[in-house]
Structure formats: C-alpha cells, structure tokens
Short mmCIF file of C-alpha atoms and ligand atoms in Angstrom, two decimals:
data_model
loop_
_atom_site.label_atom_id
_atom_site.label_comp_id
_atom_site.label_asym_id
_atom_site.label_seq_id
_atom_site.Cartn_x
_atom_site.Cartn_y
_atom_site.Cartn_z
CA MET I 1280 50.11 21.47 -62.70
CA THR I 1281 46.58 20.71 -61.64
CA GLN I 1282 44.33 23.99 -61.26
CA LEU I 1283 43.61 24.59 -57.51
CA ASP I 1284 39.76 25.06 -56.39
CA GLU I 1285 39.46 28.73 -55.88
CA LYS I 1286 38.64 28.44 -52.25
CA LEU I 1287 42.14 26.68 -51.73
CA GLU I 1288 44.15 29.28 -53.78
CA PRO I 1289 44.09 31.95 -51.03
CA VAL I 1290 45.15 29.03 -48.58
CA LEU I 1291 48.12 28.24 -50.57
CA ASP I 1292 49.20 31.88 -51.14
CA GLU I 1293 49.15 32.43 -47.23
CA VAL I 1294 51.35 29.08 -46.65
CA ALA I 1295 53.73 30.54 -49.47
CA ARG I 1296 53.67 34.09 -47.73
CA ARG I 1297 54.50 32.71 -44.14
CA ASN I 1298 56.91 30.13 -45.38
CA PRO I 1299 59.37 31.97 -47.55
CA GLY I 1300 62.42 29.87 -49.03
CA GLU I 1301 60.86 26.56 -48.49
CA PRO I 1302 60.11 25.04 -51.99
CA GLU I 1303 60.02 21.64 -50.91
CA PHE I 1304 57.23 22.38 -48.27
CA LEU I 1305 55.22 24.32 -50.68
CA GLN I 1306 55.57 21.50 -53.39
CA ALA I 1307 54.18 19.05 -50.75
CA VAL I 1308 51.36 21.47 -49.65
CA ARG I 1309 50.41 22.35 -53.02
CA GLU I 1310 50.04 18.56 -53.99
CA VAL I 1311 47.62 17.86 -51.06
CA LEU I 1312 45.60 21.02 -51.89
CA GLU I 1313 45.40 20.05 -55.41
CA SER I 1314 43.47 16.88 -54.14
CA LEU I 1315 41.30 18.53 -51.77
CA GLY I 1316 39.00 20.49 -54.50
CA ARG I 1317 36.93 17.22 -54.89
CA VAL I 1318 36.59 16.86 -51.00
CA ILE I 1319 35.23 20.38 -50.38
CA ALA I 1320 32.98 19.97 -53.37
CA LYS I 1321 31.50 17.11 -51.54
CA ARG I 1322 31.93 18.16 -48.01
CA PRO I 1323 31.99 21.97 -47.88
CA GLU I 1324 32.22 21.94 -44.12
CA TYR I 1325 36.04 21.08 -44.57
CA ALA I 1326 36.57 24.60 -45.79
CA ASP I 1327 35.17 26.00 -42.54
CA ASP I 1328 37.07 27.21 -39.38
CA ALA I 1329 40.32 27.34 -41.18
CA LEU I 1330 40.60 23.72 -40.89
CA ILE I 1331 42.88 23.33 -43.92
CA GLU I 1332 45.05 26.39 -42.81
CA ARG I 1333 45.61 24.78 -39.49
CA ILE I 1334 46.61 21.32 -40.98
CA CYS I 1335 49.27 23.26 -43.00
CA GLU I 1336 50.52 24.90 -39.77
CA PRO I 1337 53.01 22.81 -37.73
CA GLU I 1338 51.94 22.49 -34.04
CA ARG I 1339 55.34 23.24 -32.96
CA GLN I 1340 58.87 23.68 -34.42
CA ILE I 1341 62.02 23.38 -32.58
CA ILE I 1342 65.36 24.58 -33.76
CA PHE I 1343 68.55 24.11 -31.79
CA ARG I 1344 72.25 24.00 -31.67
CA VAL I 1345 74.23 20.94 -31.66
CA PRO I 1346 77.78 21.58 -30.47
CA TRP I 1347 80.15 18.41 -30.42
CA ILE I 1348 83.97 17.81 -30.67
CA ASP I 1349 85.62 15.91 -33.56
CA ASP I 1350 88.49 13.36 -33.34
CA LYS I 1351 91.02 16.23 -33.59
CA GLY I 1352 89.59 17.93 -30.60
CA ARG I 1353 87.92 20.81 -32.65
CA VAL I 1354 84.47 22.08 -31.49
CA CYS I 1355 81.89 21.66 -34.47
CA ILE I 1356 78.42 23.27 -34.60
CA ASN I 1357 75.44 21.68 -36.20
CA ARG I 1358 71.74 22.73 -36.58
CA GLY I 1359 69.11 20.55 -35.01
CA PHE I 1360 65.44 20.36 -35.94
CA ARG I 1361 62.20 18.74 -34.68
CA VAL I 1362 58.95 19.84 -36.30
CA GLN I 1363 55.90 18.50 -34.32
CA PHE I 1364 53.51 18.79 -36.99
CA ASN I 1365 50.22 17.23 -36.03
CA SER I 1366 49.24 15.39 -32.89
CA ALA I 1367 45.37 14.88 -33.55
CA LEU I 1368 45.60 10.97 -33.99
CA GLY I 1369 48.35 10.20 -31.45
CA PRO I 1370 52.02 11.30 -30.24
CA TYR I 1371 54.11 12.96 -32.98
CA LYS I 1372 55.84 10.17 -35.10
CA GLY I 1373 58.22 10.39 -37.56
CA GLY I 1374 62.10 9.81 -38.52
CA ILE I 1375 65.28 11.86 -37.94
CA ARG I 1376 67.52 12.81 -41.04
CA PHE I 1377 71.17 13.39 -40.83
CA HIS I 1378 72.26 15.03 -44.25
CA PRO I 1379 74.05 18.21 -45.04
CA SER I 1380 70.96 19.43 -47.22
CA VAL I 1381 68.70 19.43 -44.09
CA ASN I 1382 66.94 22.84 -43.51
CA VAL I 1383 63.61 23.61 -41.73
CA GLY I 1384 61.74 23.62 -44.98
CA ILE I 1385 62.66 20.14 -45.72
CA ILE I 1386 61.73 19.01 -42.41
CA LYS I 1387 58.52 20.74 -42.58
CA PHE I 1388 57.66 18.97 -45.90
CA LEU I 1389 58.60 15.50 -44.42
CA GLY I 1390 56.34 16.37 -41.29
CA PHE I 1391 53.40 17.43 -43.43
CA GLU I 1392 53.62 14.26 -45.57
CA GLN I 1393 54.16 12.12 -42.58
CA THR I 1394 51.02 13.39 -41.03
CA PHE I 1395 48.74 11.87 -43.79
CA LYS I 1396 50.82 8.84 -44.29
CA ASN I 1397 50.42 7.89 -40.50
CA ALA I 1398 46.87 8.57 -40.83
CA LEU I 1399 46.71 6.15 -43.68
CA THR I 1400 48.19 3.21 -41.58
CA GLY I 1401 45.13 3.24 -39.46
CA LEU I 1402 47.29 3.24 -36.25
CA PRO I 1403 47.03 5.86 -33.51
CA ILE I 1404 50.12 8.00 -34.43
CA GLY I 1405 50.48 11.79 -35.15
CA GLY I 1406 53.14 13.35 -37.61
CA GLY I 1407 56.60 14.85 -37.11
CA LYS I 1408 59.89 14.76 -38.48
CA GLY I 1409 63.30 15.77 -37.39
CA GLY I 1410 67.04 15.90 -38.38
CA SER I 1411 70.33 18.00 -38.63
CA ASP I 1412 72.51 19.37 -41.24
CA PHE I 1413 75.18 16.90 -39.79
CA ASP I 1414 76.98 14.84 -42.45
CA PRO I 1415 77.72 11.29 -41.10
CA LYS I 1416 79.76 10.51 -44.41
CA GLY I 1417 83.40 10.13 -43.50
CA ARG I 1418 82.83 10.44 -39.67
CA SER I 1419 84.39 7.87 -37.36
CA ASP I 1420 82.00 5.91 -34.99
CA ALA I 1421 83.27 7.93 -31.98
CA GLU I 1422 82.25 11.18 -33.66
CA VAL I 1423 78.96 10.06 -34.61
CA MET I 1424 78.35 8.80 -31.32
CA ARG I 1425 79.42 12.27 -29.69
CA PHE I 1426 77.36 14.15 -32.27
CA CYS I 1427 74.10 11.95 -31.49
CA GLN I 1428 74.68 12.17 -27.79
CA SER I 1429 74.85 16.06 -28.12
CA PHE I 1430 71.79 16.01 -30.60
CA MET I 1431 69.74 13.89 -28.11
CA THR I 1432 70.80 15.94 -24.93
CA GLU I 1433 68.60 18.90 -26.39
CA LEU I 1434 66.04 16.56 -28.19
CA SER I 1435 65.23 14.66 -24.95
CA ARG I 1436 63.39 17.68 -23.64
CA HIS I 1437 60.83 17.72 -26.32
CA ILE I 1438 60.05 13.93 -26.87
CA GLY I 1439 58.49 11.05 -24.73
CA VAL I 1440 56.56 7.87 -25.20
CA TYR I 1441 53.27 9.83 -25.19
CA THR I 1442 54.58 13.03 -26.84
CA ASP I 1443 56.82 12.44 -29.52
CA VAL I 1444 58.50 9.25 -30.81
CA PRO I 1445 61.30 9.69 -33.47
CA ALA I 1446 62.82 6.89 -35.63
CA GLY I 1447 65.60 6.78 -38.52
CA ASP I 1448 65.65 8.16 -41.98
CA ILE I 1449 68.40 9.33 -44.23
CA GLY I 1450 71.66 8.99 -42.51
CA VAL I 1451 70.18 7.58 -39.22
CA GLY I 1452 70.09 3.79 -39.00
CA GLY I 1453 70.59 1.34 -36.23
CA ARG I 1454 74.00 2.78 -35.18
CA GLU I 1455 72.46 6.26 -34.55
CA ILE I 1456 69.22 5.11 -33.05
CA GLY I 1457 71.42 3.28 -30.55
CA TYR I 1458 73.65 6.16 -29.75
CA MET I 1459 70.46 8.34 -29.19
CA PHE I 1460 68.61 5.71 -27.10
CA GLY I 1461 71.70 5.25 -24.84
CA GLN I 1462 71.86 9.01 -24.13
CA TYR I 1463 68.00 9.33 -23.68
CA LYS I 1464 68.17 6.62 -21.11
CA ARG I 1465 71.05 8.14 -19.33
CA LEU I 1466 69.30 11.75 -19.05
CA ARG I 1467 66.20 10.40 -17.70
CA ASN I 1468 67.38 7.48 -15.50
CA SER I 1469 64.44 5.64 -16.98
CA TYR I 1470 64.05 2.73 -19.56
CA GLU I 1471 61.35 4.24 -21.76
CA ALA I 1472 61.80 1.77 -24.61
CA GLY I 1473 58.95 3.26 -26.58
CA VAL I 1474 60.55 6.70 -27.03
CA LEU I 1475 62.45 5.76 -30.22
CA THR I 1476 61.69 3.15 -32.89
CA GLY I 1477 64.21 1.48 -35.06
CA LYS I 1478 65.98 0.01 -32.15
CA GLY I 1479 68.26 -2.86 -32.16
CA LEU I 1480 66.78 -6.33 -31.50
CA SER I 1481 69.01 -6.76 -28.34
CA TYR I 1482 67.32 -3.71 -26.68
CA GLY I 1483 63.65 -3.50 -27.51
CA GLY I 1484 63.52 -3.21 -31.24
CA SER I 1485 60.94 -5.02 -33.39
CA ARG I 1486 61.74 -7.77 -35.98
CA ALA I 1487 61.06 -6.70 -39.54
CA ARG I 1488 61.33 -2.88 -38.85
CA THR I 1489 64.62 -2.82 -40.68
CA GLU I 1490 63.00 -4.34 -43.71
CA ALA I 1491 59.66 -2.75 -43.36
CA THR I 1492 59.66 0.43 -45.44
CA GLY I 1493 61.29 -1.41 -48.77
CA TYR I 1494 59.21 -4.66 -48.14
CA GLY I 1495 56.07 -2.46 -47.65
CA ASN I 1496 56.76 -0.55 -50.94
CA THR I 1497 56.97 -3.87 -52.76
CA TYR I 1498 53.76 -5.07 -51.31
CA PHE I 1499 51.99 -1.95 -52.22
CA VAL I 1500 53.22 -2.45 -55.78
CA GLN I 1501 52.24 -5.81 -55.93
CA SER I 1502 48.62 -4.95 -54.82
CA MET I 1503 48.63 -2.23 -57.49
CA LEU I 1504 49.88 -4.65 -60.22
CA ALA I 1505 47.45 -7.18 -59.23
CA THR I 1506 44.54 -4.67 -60.29
CA GLN I 1507 45.79 -5.15 -63.84
CA ASP I 1508 46.37 -8.83 -63.54
CA GLN I 1509 50.26 -8.32 -63.43
CA SER I 1510 52.89 -9.28 -60.75
CA PHE I 1511 56.70 -8.77 -60.21
CA ASP I 1512 57.51 -12.14 -61.56
CA GLY I 1513 59.85 -11.88 -64.52
CA LYS I 1514 59.90 -8.14 -64.34
CA ARG I 1515 62.87 -5.91 -64.68
CA VAL I 1516 63.19 -3.54 -61.86
CA VAL I 1517 65.38 -0.26 -61.21
CA VAL I 1518 65.78 0.79 -57.83
CA SER I 1519 67.53 4.21 -56.85
CA GLY I 1520 69.58 4.51 -53.67
CA SER I 1521 71.44 1.87 -51.84
CA GLY I 1522 70.56 2.65 -48.25
CA ASN I 1523 67.79 1.01 -45.90
CA VAL I 1524 64.74 1.45 -47.99
CA ALA I 1525 66.68 0.52 -51.41
CA ILE I 1526 68.41 -2.73 -49.99
CA TYR I 1527 64.96 -4.29 -48.57
CA THR I 1528 63.05 -3.06 -51.63
CA MET I 1529 65.68 -5.09 -53.76
CA GLU I 1530 65.31 -8.02 -51.30
CA LYS I 1531 61.55 -8.26 -51.37
CA VAL I 1532 61.23 -7.57 -55.31
CA GLY I 1533 63.62 -10.71 -55.81
CA MET I 1534 61.57 -12.70 -53.36
CA LEU I 1535 58.60 -12.08 -55.45
CA GLY I 1536 60.34 -13.14 -58.86
CA GLY I 1537 61.48 -9.62 -60.02
CA THR I 1538 65.24 -8.87 -61.16
CA VAL I 1539 66.68 -5.84 -59.83
CA VAL I 1540 69.32 -4.72 -62.43
CA ALA I 1541 70.32 -1.29 -61.19
CA CYS I 1542 70.84 0.60 -58.05
CA SER I 1543 72.88 3.89 -57.16
CA ASP I 1544 74.13 6.35 -54.45
CA SER I 1545 74.72 10.28 -54.63
CA ASN I 1546 77.76 9.68 -56.86
CA GLY I 1547 76.44 7.28 -59.61
CA TYR I 1548 74.74 4.01 -60.42
CA VAL I 1549 75.71 0.40 -60.88
CA LEU I 1550 74.16 -1.65 -63.71
CA ASP I 1551 74.37 -5.73 -63.46
CA GLU I 1552 72.22 -7.38 -66.16
CA ASN I 1553 72.53 -10.40 -64.18
CA GLY I 1554 70.61 -9.03 -61.17
CA ILE I 1555 72.18 -6.88 -58.41
CA ASP I 1556 74.02 -9.05 -55.91
CA LEU I 1557 72.39 -7.96 -52.69
CA ASP I 1558 74.80 -9.58 -50.27
CA LEU I 1559 77.44 -7.59 -51.96
CA VAL I 1560 75.43 -4.18 -51.71
CA LYS I 1561 74.83 -5.10 -48.11
CA GLU I 1562 78.34 -5.77 -47.36
CA ILE I 1563 79.29 -2.36 -49.26
CA LYS I 1564 76.72 -0.25 -47.61
CA GLU I 1565 75.83 -1.85 -44.28
CA VAL I 1566 79.16 -3.12 -43.16
CA ARG I 1567 82.02 -1.18 -44.93
CA ARG I 1568 80.06 2.03 -45.36
CA GLU I 1569 81.60 2.76 -48.95
CA ARG I 1570 80.48 4.06 -52.22
CA ILE I 1571 78.35 1.95 -54.71
CA ALA I 1572 81.20 2.34 -57.28
CA GLU I 1573 82.91 -0.59 -55.17
CA TYR I 1574 80.23 -2.95 -56.29
CA ALA I 1575 81.54 -2.85 -60.29
CA ARG I 1576 85.13 -2.76 -58.80
CA ILE I 1577 84.66 -5.98 -56.83
CA LYS I 1578 82.42 -7.71 -59.44
CA GLY I 1579 84.25 -6.94 -62.47
CA THR I 1580 83.10 -7.97 -66.00
CA GLY I 1581 79.51 -7.85 -66.78
CA THR I 1582 78.77 -4.96 -64.31
CA HIS I 1583 79.12 -1.18 -65.25
CA TYR I 1584 79.49 1.74 -63.04
CA ILE I 1585 78.26 5.15 -64.38
CA ALA I 1586 79.71 8.04 -62.35
CA GLY I 1587 77.22 10.98 -62.05
CA GLY I 1588 74.69 9.39 -64.24
CA THR I 1589 70.88 9.00 -63.43
CA VAL I 1590 69.82 5.41 -62.79
CA TRP I 1591 66.58 6.47 -64.55
CA ASP I 1592 68.48 6.05 -67.95
CA VAL I 1593 68.10 2.24 -67.41
CA PRO I 1594 65.21 0.66 -69.13
CA CYS I 1595 62.83 -1.33 -66.83
CA ASP I 1596 59.20 -2.55 -66.27
CA ILE I 1597 59.05 -1.19 -62.79
CA ALA I 1598 60.92 2.00 -61.07
CA MET I 1599 61.31 2.30 -57.38
CA PRO I 1600 62.87 5.50 -56.46
CA SER I 1601 64.20 4.96 -52.89
CA ALA I 1602 66.92 7.74 -52.36
CA THR I 1603 65.50 11.07 -51.79
CA GLN I 1604 63.13 14.07 -52.67
CA ASN I 1605 62.88 15.35 -56.37
CA GLU I 1606 65.35 12.66 -57.66
CA LEU I 1607 63.12 11.72 -60.37
CA THR I 1608 62.46 14.57 -62.89
CA GLY I 1609 60.01 15.07 -65.84
CA LYS I 1610 62.99 14.43 -68.09
CA ASP I 1611 63.51 11.04 -66.29
CA ALA I 1612 59.67 10.15 -66.32
CA ARG I 1613 59.66 10.84 -70.18
CA LYS I 1614 62.57 8.65 -70.66
CA LEU I 1615 61.16 5.86 -68.41
CA VAL I 1616 57.75 5.98 -70.32
CA ARG I 1617 59.79 5.79 -73.77
CA ASN I 1618 61.59 2.71 -72.39
CA GLY I 1619 58.11 1.23 -71.44
CA VAL I 1620 57.80 1.60 -67.60
CA MET I 1621 54.50 0.15 -66.57
CA ALA I 1622 54.67 1.11 -62.66
CA VAL I 1623 56.29 3.28 -60.23
CA GLY I 1624 56.43 2.86 -56.44
CA GLU I 1625 57.74 5.50 -54.38
CA GLY I 1626 59.96 4.05 -51.53
CA ALA I 1627 61.54 7.51 -50.83
CA ASN I 1628 59.37 10.74 -49.83
CA MET I 1629 58.45 12.95 -52.62
CA PRO I 1630 61.03 11.46 -54.97
CA SER I 1631 59.20 12.32 -58.22
CA THR I 1632 58.87 16.03 -59.14
CA PRO I 1633 55.12 17.27 -59.91
CA ASP I 1634 56.10 17.23 -63.60
CA ALA I 1635 57.22 13.61 -63.60
CA ILE I 1636 53.93 12.46 -61.82
CA HIS I 1637 51.94 14.16 -64.23
CA ILE I 1638 53.85 12.41 -66.95
CA PHE I 1639 53.36 8.98 -65.58
CA GLN I 1640 49.67 9.55 -64.98
CA GLN I 1641 49.00 10.95 -68.44
CA ALA I 1642 50.93 7.85 -69.88
CA GLY I 1643 48.76 5.44 -67.84
CA VAL I 1644 51.63 4.27 -66.01
CA MET I 1645 50.47 2.92 -62.43
CA PHE I 1646 51.95 5.40 -59.89
CA ALA I 1647 52.11 4.75 -56.19
CA PRO I 1648 52.91 7.95 -54.13
CA GLY I 1649 55.41 7.61 -51.34
CA LYS I 1650 52.79 8.88 -48.59
CA ALA I 1651 51.11 5.58 -49.05
CA ALA I 1652 53.63 3.25 -50.56
CA ASN I 1653 56.46 3.89 -47.88
CA ALA I 1654 54.06 3.75 -44.96
CA GLY I 1655 55.33 0.29 -44.10
CA GLY I 1656 58.21 1.81 -42.14
CA VAL I 1657 56.25 3.84 -39.72
CA ALA I 1658 53.56 1.43 -39.46
CA THR I 1659 56.15 -1.13 -38.22
CA SER I 1660 57.43 1.45 -35.92
CA ALA I 1661 53.94 1.70 -34.47
CA LEU I 1662 54.13 -2.24 -33.86
CA GLU I 1663 57.43 -1.65 -32.17
CA MET I 1664 55.61 0.84 -29.71
CA GLN I 1665 52.97 -1.61 -29.23
CA GLN I 1666 55.64 -4.49 -28.39
CA ASN I 1667 57.54 -2.06 -25.91
CA ALA I 1668 54.28 -0.96 -24.32
CA SER I 1669 53.17 -4.56 -23.68
CA ARG I 1670 56.75 -5.78 -22.84
CA ASP I 1671 56.24 -8.17 -25.68
CA SER I 1672 58.34 -9.41 -28.78
CA TRP I 1673 56.81 -10.81 -31.81
CA THR I 1674 58.31 -13.25 -34.37
CA PHE I 1675 59.38 -12.07 -37.63
CA GLU I 1676 56.75 -13.82 -39.37
CA GLN I 1677 54.03 -12.38 -37.26
CA THR I 1678 55.28 -8.94 -37.83
CA GLU I 1679 55.61 -9.21 -41.44
CA GLN I 1680 52.13 -10.64 -41.67
CA ARG I 1681 50.73 -7.48 -39.76
CA LEU I 1682 52.75 -5.38 -42.26
CA ALA I 1683 51.59 -7.10 -45.36
CA THR I 1684 48.16 -6.68 -43.97
CA ILE I 1685 48.52 -3.00 -43.24
CA MET I 1686 50.06 -2.42 -46.59
CA ARG I 1687 47.12 -4.32 -48.32
CA ASN I 1688 44.71 -2.26 -46.58
CA ILE I 1689 46.35 1.07 -47.27
CA HIS I 1690 46.33 0.20 -51.07
CA ASP I 1691 42.68 -0.63 -50.77
CA THR I 1692 41.88 2.54 -48.99
CA CYS I 1693 43.65 4.72 -51.67
CA ALA I 1694 42.16 2.87 -54.54
CA GLU I 1695 38.50 2.83 -53.08
CA THR I 1696 38.81 6.59 -52.11
CA ALA I 1697 40.08 7.44 -55.56
CA GLU I 1698 37.10 5.66 -56.95
CA GLU I 1699 34.71 7.30 -54.63
CA TYR I 1700 36.05 10.78 -55.67
CA GLY I 1701 35.65 10.11 -59.27
CA ALA I 1702 39.36 9.51 -60.16
CA PRO I 1703 39.70 5.74 -60.40
CA GLY I 1704 43.28 4.48 -60.35
CA ASP I 1705 44.56 7.78 -59.12
CA TYR I 1706 46.56 6.80 -55.91
CA VAL I 1707 47.89 10.32 -55.44
CA LEU I 1708 44.25 11.70 -55.19
CA GLY I 1709 43.30 8.52 -53.11
CA ALA I 1710 46.16 8.73 -50.48
CA ASN I 1711 45.76 12.54 -50.12
CA ILE I 1712 41.96 12.44 -49.50
CA ALA I 1713 41.92 9.35 -47.25
CA GLY I 1714 44.73 10.86 -45.19
CA PHE I 1715 43.35 14.23 -45.03
CA VAL I 1716 39.70 13.12 -44.12
CA CYS I 1717 41.10 10.96 -41.28
CA VAL I 1718 43.28 13.81 -39.77
CA ALA I 1719 40.40 16.43 -40.44
CA GLU I 1720 37.76 14.36 -38.52
CA ALA I 1721 39.92 13.99 -35.51
CA MET I 1722 40.77 17.61 -35.54
CA GLU I 1723 37.08 18.63 -35.79
CA ALA I 1724 36.20 16.57 -32.87
CA LEU I 1725 38.82 17.91 -30.74
CA GLY I 1726 37.56 21.67 -30.93
CA VAL I 1727 39.59 24.52 -32.38
CA ILE I 1728 43.20 23.04 -32.07
P1 NDP C 3191 69.72 5.93 -46.19
O1 NDP C 3191 70.45 6.88 -45.71
O2 NDP C 3191 69.71 4.63 -45.66
O3 NDP C 3191 70.01 5.73 -47.82
C1 NDP C 3191 69.55 6.91 -48.65
C2 NDP C 3191 70.16 6.50 -49.90
O4 NDP C 3191 69.75 7.49 -50.92
C3 NDP C 3191 71.65 6.35 -49.94
O5 NDP C 3191 72.00 5.48 -51.23
C4 NDP C 3191 72.13 7.90 -50.56
O6 NDP C 3191 73.19 7.91 -51.20
C5 NDP C 3191 70.93 8.08 -51.44
N1 NDP C 3191 70.86 9.66 -51.54
C6 NDP C 3191 70.69 10.44 -50.33
N2 NDP C 3191 70.31 11.74 -50.65
C7 NDP C 3191 70.76 11.70 -51.91
C8 NDP C 3191 70.76 12.64 -53.03
N3 NDP C 3191 70.54 13.97 -52.56
N4 NDP C 3191 71.02 12.43 -54.27
C9 NDP C 3191 71.07 11.04 -54.59
N5 NDP C 3191 71.31 10.16 -53.65
C10 NDP C 3191 70.88 10.32 -52.36
O7 NDP C 3191 68.04 6.42 -46.10
P2 NDP C 3191 66.84 5.72 -46.17
O8 NDP C 3191 67.02 4.30 -47.18
O9 NDP C 3191 66.33 5.38 -44.77
O10 NDP C 3191 65.99 6.71 -46.86
C11 NDP C 3191 65.63 6.83 -48.30
C12 NDP C 3191 64.40 7.53 -48.51
O11 NDP C 3191 63.28 6.87 -47.83
C13 NDP C 3191 64.16 8.98 -47.82
O12 NDP C 3191 63.30 9.71 -48.81
C14 NDP C 3191 63.41 8.78 -46.74
O13 NDP C 3191 62.84 9.98 -46.10
C15 NDP C 3191 62.48 7.65 -47.11
N6 NDP C 3191 61.87 6.75 -46.04
C16 NDP C 3191 62.75 6.09 -45.16
C17 NDP C 3191 62.09 5.29 -44.32
C18 NDP C 3191 62.74 4.49 -43.48
O14 NDP C 3191 62.27 3.56 -42.59
N7 NDP C 3191 64.21 4.50 -43.29
C19 NDP C 3191 60.48 5.23 -44.06
C20 NDP C 3191 59.80 6.16 -45.16
C21 NDP C 3191 60.59 6.87 -45.98
P3 NDP C 3191 74.62 8.49 -50.57
O15 NDP C 3191 75.08 7.42 -49.50
O16 NDP C 3191 75.63 8.74 -51.50
O17 NDP C 3191 74.08 9.77 -49.78
#
C-alpha cells in the first residue's frame, strides 16, 4: 500500500469512522487519496475548506423497500438504493445494479468512482449509482417486470432529466431498463426519454450504447499499447465475465486482430484455443440466459469448462477483467505476470485488488484503471441524453466515432496528467488526479456545497 500524505490520513480515518462495515467504499476512497498527495503538494488550496472531505461524502443516500409478488403469489421484499454522490458537474449519472451482494457500501464505492469517471469524459454529468439486492437469476420475465415496476415506483420520486439519470449495470440490461422506463412514463404521464439511458432503439435509445463500455475499454487499451508501439494484432487475450461489458470487449478485440481464448461467469470459465465463438456466447447469455458451462457442452472437443476455476490461470498477453469488483487478486496478478501479461484493461469497476495493481505496476505491466478505461459506457449514455434532448437519433458510425474520440481524449488526459505530476505511465494516478481536479474546481466555484 502507498503511504498517504500526512494531511490526508485524518481524512481517511474520518471516512472510516463514519462508514463502518463498508470495505469497498473505503478501498475506493483510499485509492483516490493515495493519488492526491501530489496534488496538494502542488496546490495546497485543495486541502482547505474540507473540500476533499466533502468529495468523500455523498450528497444524498436513499434506501427504500421494494415489495413485489412472485409467480407463486408470494410477497417478496428487497432493498433498493440510490446514492446521489456529486452533482457539481451535472445531474447525477450512473447505473443500477441488481445482484444479491448489493449493499449501501458497494453502491457508495460505485457512486464515488463514477463521480471521477464522469468528470474524465469531459461531459456535463455528475456521479451517482443505485441498485438492489434483488437476484434476477432464475426469475421469469413477469417477475423481473413486477420487481422493476415496484423499484421504479419509489425511485421515480428521486430522479429526473435534470436531477438524476440512471442506466444499467450488473443484472440490469435492456429488458430491465425497458420495464423501468415504462413504469416511470406511467407514473409521470410524460414522455421524458432522457430520464434513463441504455434504452432500446425503438423508444429513444442510442446506437452503440450496448457496445460502448466494452468497445471503449478496448479503445483505451489500444491507445495505451500504442505508447509502446504495440497493438492488439496477434495478441492472446483473456476476458472475465460474459455479460454486457465482456461480450462487447471480446467483439472489439476480435475486430482489432486479437484472439480471446477464455471468458467466464460466476460459476467457472471456458477455454477455447481457437478463439471464443462470440455468436455462441451471445446466444447463451443474451437470448437463453444460461450459464457459460453451456458453451463447452455445445462446442464439444477443443473447448474446456473449468468449474469454480479462475480465468486468470489462463496465460495471455492482455487481461481485461469485465465481471465485478475485487475479482483479480494479488495471487492472480502474480500468475498473470509470470505468464507474461503485458497489459491490463479494467472493463469492470475496481476488479483488481490494491495488491494486484501494485504487482502489475511493479512488474511494468501497462495498467488501465476502470475509472478511465470503462468510461465509454457512461460517455455514450451522455450522448444518448444529448440525442433525447434534441429529439435526434445518430447513426451507429457517428456515435461510435464520438466514443472513440472520447476514449482517446481520456487516455491522453490520464497519460499527460501522470506525466505532469511526475509519474509517467501511471494511469491510476493520472485518472484519479485529472478526475479530482475537474470536480474540485467546479465545487470551489459553487461555494460551500
Ligand atoms: P452483466 O450483468 O451484464 O455481466 C456481469 C458478468 O460478470 C456476468 O458474466 C456475471 O456472471 C459476472 N459476475 C458478476 N458478479 C460476479 C461475481 N461476484 N463473481 C464472478 N463473476 C461475476 O454486467 P455488466 O457487464 O454490465 O457489468 C460488468 C462490470 O462492468 C461491473 O463491474 C459493472 O459495474 C462494470 N461496468 C458496466 C458498465 C455498463 O455499461 N454495463 C459501465 C461501466 C462499468 P453471473 O451471470 O454468473 O453472475
């Protein structure tokens, strides 16, 4: 662990005292504070007026009951969350996660990260995040719809085009966004398309939003590789997860000449030395909603399914964690380094533990933190808001072009900021400082908020 600046130690202590039992939130705050020592050495005014303390405190946290009825007629209860973290740059913006592990600490870590990520996009969006401990796995469409309607019945009081604009995340894709938007529209008797992003194309969604996070991460890694005269061409790539981010990461990696040999879900991973057949993964995950084990069962010879194993055991040139937080540990990082990994691009939020990041950086592995590398999703969500506001609809090419430019800019901003603060090649430091300075400047200008 990096030593904290002595002015920042009490800040972290206070965050720990006020947020007990929230290890993911503390981990995310600590990582940003570790980068800020160099900022306050250069610009001590940022340590004044409790600015950093204020940035670590969400503006508003909403926790609510979500009652709904399952297919057997039983009443079920889940807990809903929306953490409106920071609105200095624009309306709160960030996804909704449905997963049994969701709690307020996880939503806070995601909202905190989102604030800096959104700043890095250069677009006018604040940071927020939401979700529920509802588990959509094994639930019928009708159950998911009733849950989404009940969730939105409460959430609708707190969101709006100019207030807070949620989107998808783990367990929330096109189906769930559709049900939630439908309920919002009924409740408001008003067609406010810009209140949610990740919508379907038939009712105000943006082309390229589905692909944006995975494509964006791949573009970021492409820029990072180019700094060392490298590219995806001919590289062996491992991607964790097999959801939205993983699928479109695999797709873009393939387009750029890389071969993805393994992907996973929470039960295990599949290895296919001929390159993962993406059409089959899409069929299994997006249409049938089945487990990744099906891949090996359908493909047969030449493919392997390893139940319960970690995908990071598979040797690769480039690793792209795209499942969930803390899925890549120090042990995994050591193995990847031993196997010759040259670059890591985080599609998920905080997938690498602090230990793992340290190991990659010490070994000279190029490391792209999620805060910067997975910002393509929210950036394209902001483009969706822009299209909704102007009642326009852009082509796929036009939207993807904007995404590619935004990702290149984020890459360059992180690289230049790291250089300026004396740590060339440290994208973690670059992303944290560039995101922080952007939010801090806006907050200073707005008075004590
Ligand atoms: P999906 O629900 O579409 O897919 C998640 C994938 O990760 C699934 O394959 C899932 O497997 C796996 N996974 C989830 N939890 C775990 C776990 N505890 N252990 C192992 N595997 C797990 O989600 P997304 O693809 O949308 O999100 C993936 C990551 O990307 C998250 O960290 C999210 O916050 C981040 N992200 C997403 C964005 C987006 O636009 N969607 C934008 C920016 C970041 P299983 O089905 O078995 O649970």
